[in-house]
Amino acid sequence: KNSNFKFRNFYIKRIKRILPALFSSLIFTIPFAYLLLPPKELYLYLSSFQSTLLFYSNIFFQNLDFYNSPSSKFFPLLHMWSLSIEEQFYILYPLFLVLLFKINKKIVSTSLWVIFFLSLLFAQWSGNLNHTFPFIDEDLLFYSKSFMSTFMMPFGRIWELALGAICAITMNSNSYSVKINLLKKNKVLFLNIISLIGLFLICFSFFYLSKNFPYPSFYSLIPTIGTALLILFCNKNTIVQKILSLKFLVFIGLISYSAYLFHYPIFSFIKYTNININNNTYLYLIPIILFISFLNWKFI
């Protein structure tokens, strides 16, 4: 809007935020992989290492169908698929957004909504599409997904990122502030109710959605809309904001990226040892992972 956006500044900020912690976690895995992994797994580990560095590990693992494999929990870098989708978004979205602004500023929001709906419908129904006329199956299944919209592929997940982009644009619009302020005395009550609904949707998803539900699909709207409601309506006067501002939760939030990077390799490598693993083993590992994550966040 201010015509002062520079791609260089944006990407440097992303690089500083993401890459140092990523590199440290990858380096952390190398000696354990060398010592613990059998030759075949070591080769796959090195291939996934390369795909992580080049941000295509989601495609790499999807081609191997690793996520649905019983052996997936043994693969130390499997979790990096989601970081690859995030990086693909960071690389492409600014280019797309600037292009829209160059064409016409007024179409930015509309374009994002169109992408949101197309991607969501693709996640739900892409398996019903054909290359030949009439291009859609006569027996239209309520849920049918193609390879291109599976869990690790970006095409069926773009709508989730698009909703975040829509939230950002909405919050920076004049009409958003005006509409919120029009509530006057009822403003705090309204914000409390909506933000509590958002928190409820996230908690509901955590406890009641499982691997038995198709994902991504319409079911994905439950936690995603819940998160959007928090972003839009959870301000400093709400109960939810006071809860999420507790120092312990803020601290977990600060180290969460590092915890994401380190937890899966540690859980995977422990399975290759001769240690008798049970649920208590994981409970003992969690404080260690949080401590390593803290050090990585603080010093790297």
Short mmCIF file of C-alpha atoms in Angstrom, two decimals:
data_model
loop_
_atom_site.label_atom_id
_atom_site.label_comp_id
_atom_site.label_asym_id
_atom_site.label_seq_id
_atom_site.Cartn_x
_atom_site.Cartn_y
_atom_site.Cartn_z
CA LYS A 1 0.00 0.00 0.00
CA ASN A 2 2.85 2.38 0.84
CA SER A 3 4.90 1.35 -2.23
CA ASN A 4 7.93 0.62 -0.05
CA PHE A 5 7.94 -3.19 -0.18
CA LYS A 6 11.26 -4.81 -1.10
CA PHE A 7 11.56 -8.51 -1.87
CA ARG A 8 15.12 -8.51 -0.56
CA ASN A 9 14.09 -7.27 2.90
CA PHE A 10 11.21 -9.73 3.10
CA TYR A 11 13.29 -12.77 2.17
CA ILE A 12 16.18 -11.77 4.45
CA LYS A 13 13.76 -11.60 7.40
CA ARG A 14 12.39 -15.06 6.51
CA ILE A 15 15.92 -16.46 6.13
CA LYS A 16 16.97 -15.14 9.54
CA ARG A 17 13.79 -16.45 11.14
CA ILE A 18 13.82 -19.94 9.65
CA LEU A 19 17.18 -21.14 8.32
CA PRO A 20 19.60 -20.92 11.31
CA ALA A 21 17.33 -23.02 13.54
CA LEU A 22 16.68 -25.42 10.65
CA PHE A 23 20.38 -25.87 9.90
CA SER A 24 21.20 -26.52 13.56
CA SER A 25 18.51 -29.20 13.81
CA LEU A 26 19.71 -30.87 10.61
CA ILE A 27 23.32 -30.87 11.83
CA PHE A 28 22.06 -32.35 15.10
CA THR A 29 20.64 -35.35 13.23
CA ILE A 30 23.77 -36.23 11.21
CA PRO A 31 25.82 -38.17 13.83
CA PHE A 32 22.75 -40.06 15.11
CA ALA A 33 21.76 -41.00 11.58
CA TYR A 34 25.28 -42.22 10.80
CA LEU A 35 25.48 -44.31 13.97
CA LEU A 36 21.95 -45.71 14.15
CA LEU A 37 20.46 -46.03 10.66
CA PRO A 38 20.89 -49.15 8.50
CA PRO A 39 22.29 -48.51 4.97
CA LYS A 40 18.95 -48.33 3.16
CA GLU A 41 17.44 -45.96 5.75
CA LEU A 42 20.65 -43.91 5.75
CA TYR A 43 20.35 -43.41 1.99
CA LEU A 44 16.72 -42.31 2.34
CA TYR A 45 17.73 -40.01 5.19
CA LEU A 46 20.33 -38.32 2.97
CA SER A 47 17.77 -37.93 0.17
CA SER A 48 15.29 -36.37 2.59
CA PHE A 49 18.09 -34.15 3.95
CA GLN A 50 18.62 -32.78 0.45
CA SER A 51 14.89 -32.33 -0.15
CA THR A 52 14.60 -30.42 3.15
CA LEU A 53 17.38 -28.02 2.19
CA LEU A 54 15.75 -27.39 -1.19
CA PHE A 55 12.19 -27.19 0.25
CA TYR A 56 10.58 -30.01 -1.67
CA SER A 57 10.44 -32.67 1.07
CA ASN A 58 6.62 -32.69 0.94
CA ILE A 59 6.83 -33.89 -2.68
CA PHE A 60 9.66 -36.30 -1.83
CA PHE A 61 7.74 -37.98 0.99
CA GLN A 62 4.43 -37.93 -0.84
CA ASN A 63 5.99 -39.85 -3.73
CA LEU A 64 7.18 -42.47 -1.25
CA ASP A 65 3.78 -42.48 0.51
CA PHE A 66 5.74 -42.37 3.75
CA TYR A 67 3.14 -40.66 5.91
CA ASN A 68 0.73 -43.58 5.64
CA SER A 69 3.45 -46.18 6.03
CA PRO A 70 3.84 -48.06 9.36
CA SER A 71 7.56 -47.27 9.18
CA SER A 72 6.96 -43.50 8.98
CA LYS A 73 7.59 -43.04 12.69
CA PHE A 74 11.15 -44.28 12.14
CA PHE A 75 12.00 -41.60 9.59
CA PRO A 76 13.78 -38.68 11.33
CA LEU A 77 13.05 -35.88 8.83
CA LEU A 78 9.48 -36.77 7.87
CA HIS A 79 8.04 -33.75 9.68
CA MET A 80 9.93 -31.36 7.39
CA TRP A 81 7.21 -31.77 4.74
CA SER A 82 5.14 -29.03 6.39
CA LEU A 83 8.09 -26.62 6.48
CA SER A 84 8.52 -27.17 2.74
CA ILE A 85 4.90 -26.15 2.11
CA GLU A 86 5.46 -23.08 4.27
CA GLU A 87 8.60 -22.15 2.33
CA GLN A 88 6.88 -22.70 -1.02
CA PHE A 89 4.25 -20.25 0.21
CA TYR A 90 6.86 -17.69 1.35
CA ILE A 91 8.62 -17.84 -2.01
CA LEU A 92 5.55 -17.58 -4.25
CA TYR A 93 2.97 -15.56 -2.30
CA PRO A 94 4.83 -12.20 -2.27
CA LEU A 95 5.32 -12.45 -6.04
CA PHE A 96 1.63 -13.19 -6.51
CA LEU A 97 0.52 -10.42 -4.14
CA VAL A 98 2.70 -7.75 -5.74
CA LEU A 99 1.42 -8.80 -9.17
CA LEU A 100 -2.18 -8.34 -8.00
CA PHE A 101 -1.36 -4.91 -6.57
CA LYS A 102 0.22 -3.92 -9.89
CA ILE A 103 -2.90 -5.01 -11.80
CA ASN A 104 -5.50 -3.52 -9.45
CA LYS A 105 -5.42 -3.14 -5.68
CA LYS A 106 -9.17 -3.70 -5.48
CA ILE A 107 -8.95 -7.31 -6.74
CA VAL A 108 -6.48 -8.53 -4.07
CA SER A 109 -9.05 -9.60 -1.49
CA THR A 110 -11.44 -11.04 -4.07
CA SER A 111 -8.62 -13.05 -5.69
CA LEU A 112 -7.65 -14.56 -2.35
CA TRP A 113 -11.26 -15.59 -1.68
CA VAL A 114 -11.46 -17.21 -5.12
CA ILE A 115 -8.23 -19.15 -4.44
CA PHE A 116 -9.54 -20.10 -1.00
CA PHE A 117 -12.72 -21.67 -2.38
CA LEU A 118 -11.09 -23.32 -5.40
CA SER A 119 -8.38 -24.94 -3.26
CA LEU A 120 -10.91 -26.09 -0.64
CA LEU A 121 -13.16 -27.61 -3.31
CA PHE A 122 -10.10 -29.23 -4.88
CA ALA A 123 -9.19 -30.79 -1.51
CA GLN A 124 -12.72 -32.16 -1.16
CA TRP A 125 -13.64 -33.22 -4.71
CA SER A 126 -10.56 -33.37 -6.96
CA GLY A 127 -10.84 -37.15 -7.20
CA ASN A 128 -14.09 -36.66 -9.11
CA LEU A 129 -12.33 -34.74 -11.90
CA ASN A 130 -11.47 -36.33 -15.27
CA HIS A 131 -9.34 -35.37 -18.25
CA THR A 132 -12.16 -36.12 -20.69
CA PHE A 133 -15.70 -34.78 -21.17
CA PRO A 134 -17.80 -34.25 -19.05
CA PHE A 135 -14.70 -33.80 -16.83
CA ILE A 136 -16.65 -34.67 -13.66
CA ASP A 137 -17.73 -38.17 -12.66
CA GLU A 138 -21.42 -38.86 -13.05
CA ASP A 139 -21.45 -40.55 -9.64
CA LEU A 140 -20.15 -37.55 -7.73
CA LEU A 141 -18.66 -38.67 -4.41
CA PHE A 142 -19.05 -36.29 -1.46
CA TYR A 143 -15.37 -36.79 -0.66
CA SER A 144 -12.86 -37.90 -3.27
CA LYS A 145 -9.34 -36.57 -3.52
CA SER A 146 -6.67 -36.90 -6.18
CA PHE A 147 -2.95 -37.40 -5.70
CA MET A 148 -2.44 -33.65 -6.18
CA SER A 149 -4.60 -32.78 -3.16
CA THR A 150 -3.24 -35.29 -0.66
CA PHE A 151 -2.03 -34.44 2.83
CA MET A 152 1.48 -33.29 1.88
CA MET A 153 0.70 -31.59 -1.43
CA PRO A 154 0.19 -27.81 -1.43
CA PHE A 155 -2.75 -27.61 -3.86
CA GLY A 156 -5.26 -28.91 -1.33
CA ARG A 157 -3.70 -26.84 1.46
CA ILE A 158 -3.40 -23.44 -0.25
CA TRP A 159 -6.82 -22.44 1.08
CA GLU A 160 -5.54 -22.68 4.67
CA LEU A 161 -2.71 -20.26 3.92
CA ALA A 162 -5.07 -18.08 1.87
CA LEU A 163 -7.38 -17.73 4.88
CA GLY A 164 -4.44 -16.41 6.91
CA ALA A 165 -3.71 -13.92 4.14
CA ILE A 166 -7.38 -12.87 4.11
CA CYS A 167 -7.23 -12.32 7.89
CA ALA A 168 -4.14 -10.11 7.50
CA ILE A 169 -5.75 -7.98 4.80
CA THR A 170 -9.03 -7.75 6.74
CA MET A 171 -7.31 -6.57 9.92
CA ASN A 172 -5.46 -3.85 8.01
CA SER A 173 -8.59 -2.54 6.30
CA ASN A 174 -10.37 0.61 7.49
CA SER A 175 -13.78 -1.07 7.32
CA TYR A 176 -12.68 -3.72 9.85
CA SER A 177 -11.82 -1.11 12.51
CA VAL A 178 -14.97 0.88 11.80
CA LYS A 179 -17.26 -2.17 12.12
CA ILE A 180 -15.62 -3.28 15.39
CA ASN A 181 -15.88 0.23 16.87
CA LEU A 182 -19.57 0.48 15.88
CA LEU A 183 -20.33 -2.14 18.54
CA LYS A 184 -19.41 0.41 21.27
CA LYS A 185 -20.64 -0.95 24.65
CA ASN A 186 -21.17 -4.44 23.24
CA LYS A 187 -17.70 -4.56 21.67
CA VAL A 188 -15.93 -6.46 24.49
CA LEU A 189 -18.81 -8.93 24.89
CA PHE A 190 -18.87 -9.61 21.13
CA LEU A 191 -15.10 -10.08 20.94
CA ASN A 192 -15.18 -12.41 23.96
CA ILE A 193 -17.92 -14.60 22.50
CA ILE A 194 -16.33 -14.90 19.03
CA SER A 195 -12.81 -15.55 20.33
CA LEU A 196 -14.15 -18.19 22.76
CA ILE A 197 -15.93 -19.88 19.84
CA GLY A 198 -12.59 -19.87 17.97
CA LEU A 199 -10.81 -21.47 20.93
CA PHE A 200 -13.59 -24.04 21.29
CA LEU A 201 -13.30 -25.05 17.61
CA ILE A 202 -9.55 -25.60 18.00
CA CYS A 203 -9.99 -27.63 21.21
CA PHE A 204 -12.83 -29.61 19.63
CA SER A 205 -10.53 -30.49 16.72
CA PHE A 206 -7.75 -31.52 19.07
CA PHE A 207 -9.94 -33.96 21.01
CA TYR A 208 -12.44 -35.21 18.42
CA LEU A 209 -10.83 -35.14 14.97
CA SER A 210 -8.63 -38.17 14.30
CA LYS A 211 -6.92 -40.06 11.47
CA ASN A 212 -10.36 -41.53 10.68
CA PHE A 213 -11.43 -38.14 9.26
CA PRO A 214 -10.35 -37.26 5.70
CA TYR A 215 -7.75 -34.52 5.67
CA PRO A 216 -7.53 -32.05 4.01
CA SER A 217 -11.29 -31.76 3.51
CA PHE A 218 -14.28 -29.80 4.75
CA TYR A 219 -13.44 -31.14 8.23
CA SER A 220 -10.28 -29.03 8.07
CA LEU A 221 -12.49 -25.94 8.25
CA ILE A 222 -13.14 -26.57 11.96
CA PRO A 223 -9.64 -25.79 13.34
CA THR A 224 -8.84 -23.37 10.51
CA ILE A 225 -11.91 -21.17 11.07
CA GLY A 226 -11.28 -21.41 14.81
CA THR A 227 -7.76 -20.03 14.29
CA ALA A 228 -9.05 -17.29 11.98
CA LEU A 229 -11.58 -16.19 14.62
CA LEU A 230 -8.77 -15.91 17.19
CA ILE A 231 -6.63 -13.86 14.81
CA LEU A 232 -9.49 -11.49 13.98
CA PHE A 233 -11.27 -11.11 17.32
CA CYS A 234 -8.90 -11.99 20.16
CA ASN A 235 -7.67 -8.58 21.36
CA LYS A 236 -6.27 -7.32 24.66
CA ASN A 237 -9.70 -7.02 26.31
CA THR A 238 -10.77 -10.65 25.81
CA ILE A 239 -10.58 -13.61 28.17
CA VAL A 240 -8.84 -15.74 25.53
CA GLN A 241 -6.14 -13.13 25.01
CA LYS A 242 -5.43 -13.07 28.76
CA ILE A 243 -5.15 -16.87 28.77
CA LEU A 244 -2.85 -16.95 25.74
CA SER A 245 -0.72 -14.17 27.26
CA LEU A 246 0.25 -16.28 30.26
CA LYS A 247 4.05 -16.31 30.43
CA PHE A 248 4.28 -20.09 30.25
CA LEU A 249 2.20 -20.25 27.07
CA VAL A 250 4.10 -17.34 25.52
CA PHE A 251 7.37 -19.16 26.29
CA ILE A 252 6.06 -22.36 24.63
CA GLY A 253 5.08 -20.23 21.63
CA LEU A 254 8.57 -18.72 21.39
CA ILE A 255 10.33 -22.09 21.36
CA SER A 256 7.62 -23.90 19.36
CA TYR A 257 9.46 -23.68 16.03
CA SER A 258 12.58 -25.22 17.56
CA ALA A 259 10.46 -27.86 19.32
CA TYR A 260 8.86 -28.69 15.99
CA LEU A 261 12.31 -29.10 14.39
CA PHE A 262 13.81 -31.31 17.11
CA HIS A 263 11.00 -33.47 18.47
CA TYR A 264 10.50 -35.82 15.52
CA PRO A 265 14.19 -36.73 14.98
CA ILE A 266 14.60 -37.44 18.69
CA PHE A 267 11.48 -39.62 18.82
CA SER A 268 12.59 -41.42 15.65
CA PHE A 269 16.18 -42.09 16.67
CA ILE A 270 15.14 -43.41 20.07
CA LYS A 271 13.25 -46.17 18.24
CA TYR A 272 16.49 -47.34 16.60
CA THR A 273 18.18 -47.87 19.97
CA ASN A 274 17.76 -50.97 22.08
CA ILE A 275 15.93 -49.04 24.79
CA ASN A 276 12.63 -50.55 25.93
CA ILE A 277 10.22 -47.86 24.73
CA ASN A 278 6.87 -47.20 26.39
CA ASN A 279 4.73 -44.13 27.02
CA ASN A 280 6.86 -43.13 30.00
CA THR A 281 9.89 -42.91 27.70
CA TYR A 282 8.21 -40.14 25.74
CA LEU A 283 7.25 -38.31 28.93
CA TYR A 284 10.90 -38.31 29.98
CA LEU A 285 11.98 -37.08 26.56
CA ILE A 286 9.63 -34.07 26.45
CA PRO A 287 11.52 -31.95 29.04
CA ILE A 288 14.79 -32.75 27.21
CA ILE A 289 13.29 -31.68 23.88
CA LEU A 290 11.93 -28.46 25.41
CA PHE A 291 15.35 -27.70 26.92
CA ILE A 292 17.14 -28.29 23.59
CA SER A 293 14.48 -26.14 21.90
CA PHE A 294 15.05 -23.36 24.41
CA LEU A 295 18.82 -23.41 23.76
CA ASN A 296 18.26 -23.39 20.01
CA TRP A 297 15.82 -20.46 20.24
CA LYS A 298 18.00 -18.50 22.67
CA PHE A 299 21.43 -18.90 21.09
CA ILE A 300 20.80 -19.81 17.45
#
